[in-house]
Structures are given as C-alpha cells and as structure tokens.
Coordinates of C-alpha atoms in Angstrom, one line a residue:
X156 CA -13.7 -6.2 18.2
X157 CA -12.1 -3.0 16.9
X158 CA -10.7 -0.6 19.5
X159 CA -12.8 2.5 19.7
X160 CA -10.9 5.5 18.3
X161 CA -10.5 8.3 20.9
X162 CA -9.4 11.5 19.2
X163 CA -8.2 13.2 22.4
X164 CA -6.2 10.1 23.5
X165 CA -4.6 10.0 20.1
X166 CA -3.6 13.7 20.4
X167 CA -2.3 13.3 23.9
X168 CA -0.3 10.1 23.0
X169 CA 1.2 12.0 20.0
X170 CA 2.3 14.7 22.4
X171 CA 0.0 17.3 20.9
X172 CA -3.1 19.3 21.5
X173 CA -6.4 19.9 19.8
X174 CA -6.9 22.0 16.8
X175 CA -5.0 20.5 13.9
X176 CA -6.2 17.0 13.1
X177 CA -9.2 17.5 10.9
X178 CA -11.1 19.9 13.2
X179 CA -9.9 18.3 16.4
X180 CA -6.6 16.6 16.3
X181 CA -3.3 16.7 14.5
X182 CA 0.3 15.8 14.6
X183 CA 1.2 19.3 15.6
X184 CA -0.1 22.7 16.5
X185 CA 3.5 23.8 16.6
X186 CA 4.5 22.3 13.3
X187 CA 1.3 23.2 11.4
X188 CA 1.6 19.8 9.7
X189 CA -1.7 18.1 9.3
X190 CA -2.5 14.5 8.4
X191 CA -5.8 14.2 6.6
X192 CA -5.5 10.9 4.7
X193 CA -3.9 7.5 4.5
X194 CA -2.9 5.9 1.2
X195 CA -2.5 2.1 1.4
X196 CA -0.7 -0.2 -0.8
X197 CA -3.0 -3.2 -1.4
X198 CA -1.1 -6.5 -1.6
X199 CA 0.9 -7.3 1.5
X200 CA -0.7 -4.4 3.4
X201 CA -4.4 -4.9 3.4
X202 CA -4.5 -8.4 2.0
X203 CA -1.9 -11.0 0.9
X204 CA -2.2 -12.2 -2.7
X205 CA 1.5 -12.8 -2.9
X206 CA 0.9 -16.6 -3.0
X207 CA -1.5 -16.2 -5.9
X208 CA 1.0 -14.0 -7.8
X209 CA 3.8 -16.5 -7.1
X210 CA 1.7 -19.4 -8.4
X211 CA 0.7 -17.5 -11.5
X212 CA 4.3 -16.4 -12.3
X213 CA 5.6 -19.9 -11.4
X214 CA 3.1 -21.5 -13.8
X215 CA 4.1 -19.1 -16.6
X216 CA 7.8 -19.6 -15.9
X217 CA 7.5 -23.4 -15.9
X218 CA 5.6 -23.3 -19.2
X219 CA 8.4 -21.1 -20.7
X220 CA 11.2 -23.1 -19.2
X221 CA 12.4 -20.2 -17.0
X222 CA 13.8 -20.6 -13.5
X223 CA 11.6 -18.9 -10.8
X224 CA 11.7 -19.4 -7.1
X225 CA 9.8 -18.1 -4.0
X226 CA 12.9 -16.0 -3.3
X227 CA 12.7 -14.5 -6.8
X228 CA 9.1 -13.7 -6.1
X229 CA 10.1 -11.4 -3.2
X230 CA 11.8 -9.1 -5.6
X231 CA 8.5 -8.5 -7.4
X232 CA 6.8 -6.8 -4.5
X233 CA 5.4 -3.4 -5.4
X234 CA 6.4 -3.3 -9.0
X235 CA 4.4 -3.5 -12.2
X236 CA 3.6 -6.7 -14.2
X237 CA 6.0 -5.7 -17.0
X238 CA 8.8 -4.9 -14.6
X239 CA 8.2 -8.2 -12.9
X240 CA 8.4 -10.1 -16.1
X241 CA 11.6 -8.3 -17.0
X242 CA 13.2 -9.5 -13.8
X243 CA 12.0 -13.0 -14.4
X244 CA 13.5 -13.0 -17.9
X245 CA 16.9 -12.0 -16.5
X246 CA 18.1 -10.4 -19.7
X247 CA 16.5 -12.8 -22.1
X248 CA 15.1 -11.0 -25.2
X249 CA 11.6 -11.6 -26.5
X250 CA 9.6 -9.8 -29.2
X251 CA 7.1 -7.3 -27.8
X252 CA 4.2 -9.4 -28.9
X253 CA 5.5 -12.3 -26.9
X254 CA 6.0 -10.1 -23.9
X255 CA 2.4 -8.9 -24.0
X256 CA 1.1 -12.5 -24.4
X257 CA 3.1 -13.7 -21.4
X258 CA 1.8 -10.8 -19.3
X259 CA -1.7 -11.5 -20.3
X260 CA -1.3 -15.2 -19.6
X261 CA 0.1 -14.6 -16.1
X262 CA -2.8 -12.2 -15.4
X263 CA -5.4 -14.8 -16.5
X264 CA -3.8 -17.4 -14.1
X265 CA -3.8 -14.8 -11.3
X266 CA -7.5 -14.0 -11.9
X267 CA -8.3 -17.7 -11.7
X268 CA -6.6 -18.0 -8.4
X269 CA -8.2 -14.9 -6.8
X270 CA -11.8 -15.9 -7.8
X271 CA -12.5 -17.0 -4.2
X272 CA -11.0 -14.0 -2.5
X273 CA -13.4 -12.5 0.1
X274 CA -13.4 -10.2 3.1
X275 CA -12.1 -13.1 5.1
X276 CA -8.8 -12.6 3.3
X277 CA -8.2 -9.2 4.8
X278 CA -5.0 -9.2 6.9
X279 CA -5.4 -8.9 10.7
X280 CA -5.9 -5.3 11.7
X281 CA -6.6 -4.0 8.3
X282 CA -10.4 -3.6 8.5
X283 CA -10.1 -2.2 12.1
X284 CA -7.7 0.5 11.1
X285 CA -9.7 1.5 8.1
X286 CA -12.8 1.8 10.3
X287 CA -10.9 3.9 12.8
X288 CA -9.7 6.2 10.0
X289 CA -13.2 6.6 8.7
X290 CA -14.6 7.2 12.2
X291 CA -11.9 9.9 12.8
X292 CA -13.2 11.8 9.7
X293 CA -10.0 11.2 7.7
X294 CA -9.8 9.9 4.2
X295 CA -8.4 6.6 2.8
X296 CA -7.1 5.7 -0.6
X297 CA -5.4 2.8 -2.4
X298 CA -2.0 3.3 -4.2
X299 CA -1.3 0.0 -5.9
X300 CA 0.6 -0.9 -9.0
X301 CA -1.8 -3.8 -9.7
X302 CA -4.2 -3.5 -12.6
X303 CA -6.4 -5.9 -10.8
X304 CA -6.8 -3.6 -7.8
X305 CA -10.4 -2.7 -8.4
X306 CA -11.5 -6.4 -8.5
X307 CA -9.5 -7.2 -5.4
X308 CA -11.0 -4.2 -3.6
X309 CA -14.5 -5.3 -4.5
X310 CA -13.9 -8.9 -3.5
X311 CA -12.6 -7.7 -0.1
X312 CA -15.6 -5.4 0.4
X313 CA -13.4 -2.3 0.9
X314 CA -14.9 0.1 -1.6
X315 CA -17.3 1.8 1.0
X316 CA -14.2 2.7 3.1
X317 CA -12.2 4.3 0.3
X318 CA -12.2 7.8 -1.1
X319 CA -9.9 7.2 -4.0
X320 CA -8.1 4.4 -5.9
X321 CA -4.9 4.8 -7.8
X322 CA -3.8 1.7 -9.6
X323 CA -1.8 0.3 -12.5
X324 CA -4.2 2.0 -15.0
X325 CA -3.9 5.4 -13.4
X326 CA -0.4 6.5 -14.2
X327 CA 2.3 5.5 -16.7
X328 CA 5.3 5.4 -14.3
X329 CA 5.0 2.8 -11.6
X330 CA 6.9 2.5 -8.3
X331 CA 9.6 3.5 -7.4
X332 CA 8.4 6.6 -9.3
X333 CA 6.0 8.5 -6.9
X334 CA 3.2 8.9 -9.5
X335 CA 0.8 6.4 -8.0
X336 CA 0.8 8.1 -4.6
X337 CA 0.8 11.6 -6.1
X338 CA -2.2 10.6 -8.2
X339 CA -4.0 9.3 -5.1
X340 CA -3.3 12.4 -3.1
X341 CA -4.5 14.6 -6.0
X342 CA -7.8 12.6 -6.2
X343 CA -8.2 13.4 -2.5
X344 CA -7.4 17.1 -3.1
X345 CA -4.4 16.9 -0.8
X346 CA -0.7 17.4 -0.9
X347 CA 2.0 14.8 0.1
X348 CA 2.6 16.4 3.5
X349 CA -1.0 15.8 4.4
X350 CA -1.0 12.1 3.7
X351 CA 0.6 9.0 5.2
X352 CA 1.5 6.1 2.9
X353 CA 1.4 2.6 4.3
X354 CA 3.7 0.2 2.4
X355 CA 5.3 -3.2 2.7
X356 CA 7.7 -2.9 -0.3
X357 CA 11.0 -1.1 -0.6
X358 CA 10.0 0.3 -4.0
X359 CA 6.9 1.8 -2.4
X360 CA 8.7 3.2 0.5
X361 CA 11.2 4.8 -1.8
X362 CA 8.5 6.3 -4.0
X363 CA 6.6 7.8 -1.1
X364 CA 9.6 9.2 0.7
X365 CA 11.0 10.8 -2.5
X366 CA 7.8 12.8 -3.0
X367 CA 7.4 14.1 0.6
X368 CA 4.9 11.6 2.1
X369 CA 5.3 10.3 5.6
X370 CA 5.6 6.5 5.4
X371 CA 4.5 3.7 7.7
X372 CA 6.4 0.5 6.7
X373 CA 5.2 -3.0 7.3
X374 CA 7.4 -6.0 7.6
X375 CA 11.1 -6.6 8.0
X376 CA 13.2 -3.5 8.6
X377 CA 15.7 -4.6 5.9
X378 CA 12.9 -4.2 3.4
X379 CA 11.0 -1.1 4.8
X380 CA 13.7 0.5 7.0
X381 CA 13.5 3.7 4.9
X382 CA 10.0 4.4 6.3
X383 CA 9.5 6.9 9.1
X384 CA 8.1 4.2 11.3
X385 CA 8.0 0.4 10.9
X386 CA 5.5 -2.1 12.3
X387 CA 5.7 -5.9 11.7
X388 CA 2.1 -5.8 10.3
X389 CA -1.2 -4.0 11.0
X390 CA -2.2 -6.7 13.5
X391 CA -3.0 -4.8 16.8
X392 CA -2.0 -1.4 15.3
X393 CA -4.5 1.4 15.9
X394 CA -4.7 4.9 14.5
X395 CA -3.4 6.3 17.8
X396 CA -0.4 4.1 17.7
X397 CA 0.5 5.4 14.2
X398 CA 0.1 9.0 15.3
X399 CA 2.3 8.5 18.4
X400 CA 5.0 6.8 16.3
X401 CA 4.9 9.5 13.6
X402 CA 5.1 12.4 16.0
X403 CA 8.9 12.3 16.5
X404 CA 9.4 12.1 12.7
X405 CA 7.3 15.2 12.3
X406 CA 9.1 17.1 15.0
X407 CA 12.5 16.1 13.5

C-alpha cells in the first residue's frame, strides 16, 4: 500500500515552512525556489525494458556478425537508437540506407518483445511515487529518448498520471543534449528550476544538470553520481524523502 503523502511532514522534513510548494509546501521560503513538477526518464526508472533492448540489439548484432555483449548494452542507456547503433558498429561504415534498415529491424524486434508489457512491469515504488506526486497537486512528465515511449506508457497504464510526454520524436537533439527535458518543462509551462528530473543514466543526468534542473539519480553512484541526490532505486522512496534529500542541494 502506498504511503499517504503528508504535505506538512514533507515540509518539516525538508527543513522548511508552508507557503512555497504549490500553495502549501516548497523547498524553501528563504530561497524562493519552487518545485512544481517531476520529469521521469522511462526505461530504468519507471520500468525496465533494458533486457528487451539487449535481446533486440543482440539479435541484430548476431545477424550482422557484430560483437555485442551485456556490458556493451550498459553504454546504450539513455541515448537514441541511432547513437546506440553507432556505438555497436564501433567505427564500421555502412550506407545510410543500411543504417536505417538496421534501426528499423532492431525496433521491430523490440516491439515484438514488449508486446506483453503491462502495469505489473512497473518497477517497485514507481506507481506509488507517481500517485503521491499527483495527490500533492504537482505535475509529472516523461523525458525519454525512446521513440516507443508512448506505447510503453500505455501498456504500463501510466497515461492518466502524466501531464506531458517528451520522447524521441519531440526533439532533434537527444541526451546528453538537454532538449528532451527542456521540451517537457515547456509543455508543463515551467522552467528548469521548477522541475526535478529523475534519471538512471549518466547521459540523462548530464543533460538535466547542464540546463539547470535538479536531478535525482537512481542506481550506482559511478553512473549517476553527478545528480544532486542518488537513491539505489525508487523502491521505498516517497515524495517526502526526495524533498528532504534535495533541501541541502537547494540551500547550497
């Protein structure tokens, strides 16, 4: 059962008073900095389709006679399909037509694998945190490089909890450029300083920090250590925990 969000408790735990968070609570009366929204990466944060991506890339690589391991797959976190293929090719040169065909083939394999994706595939703590954010009167958005984000969101049953979606079709420049997150914030009518980005990839953390967002990193510190705060995952993490952890970063 999700922990009931207590606005006053969150404010107190963050070392702040009332008056700045929406209408009731914020990270700081003294700083004047408000948090009005959370922007989530999708894969590795709310769900984990990394295995499906690995299987799809591995199938393509095997067909093309290219070496590709699970370790290689870790370097593909948070970047676009084209950038991923470029890394897999490791300097090998192919005509643009072949590049497009390989990207399409990989995507077809991936779509086959995620056909059975459902709300049961949400990572622990993800739905609970989204519910708490909604109950607190804050906004939520997706900032994902995936061009399949809309389908994954629908299969996970998340659309009613989201106010905006920024995906691989939304912007030309992908992470580590900040465009995805800036586009999501713009859809919400907010600036970077009013939003918190939740990311599990170094490219995403870099993109968000470079454009003035506060960042919650998920996973190993060697991958997300550039974030303002880092949790192992969203399991057991509540909105009040995030506010408390971010307060020192805001004061600093």
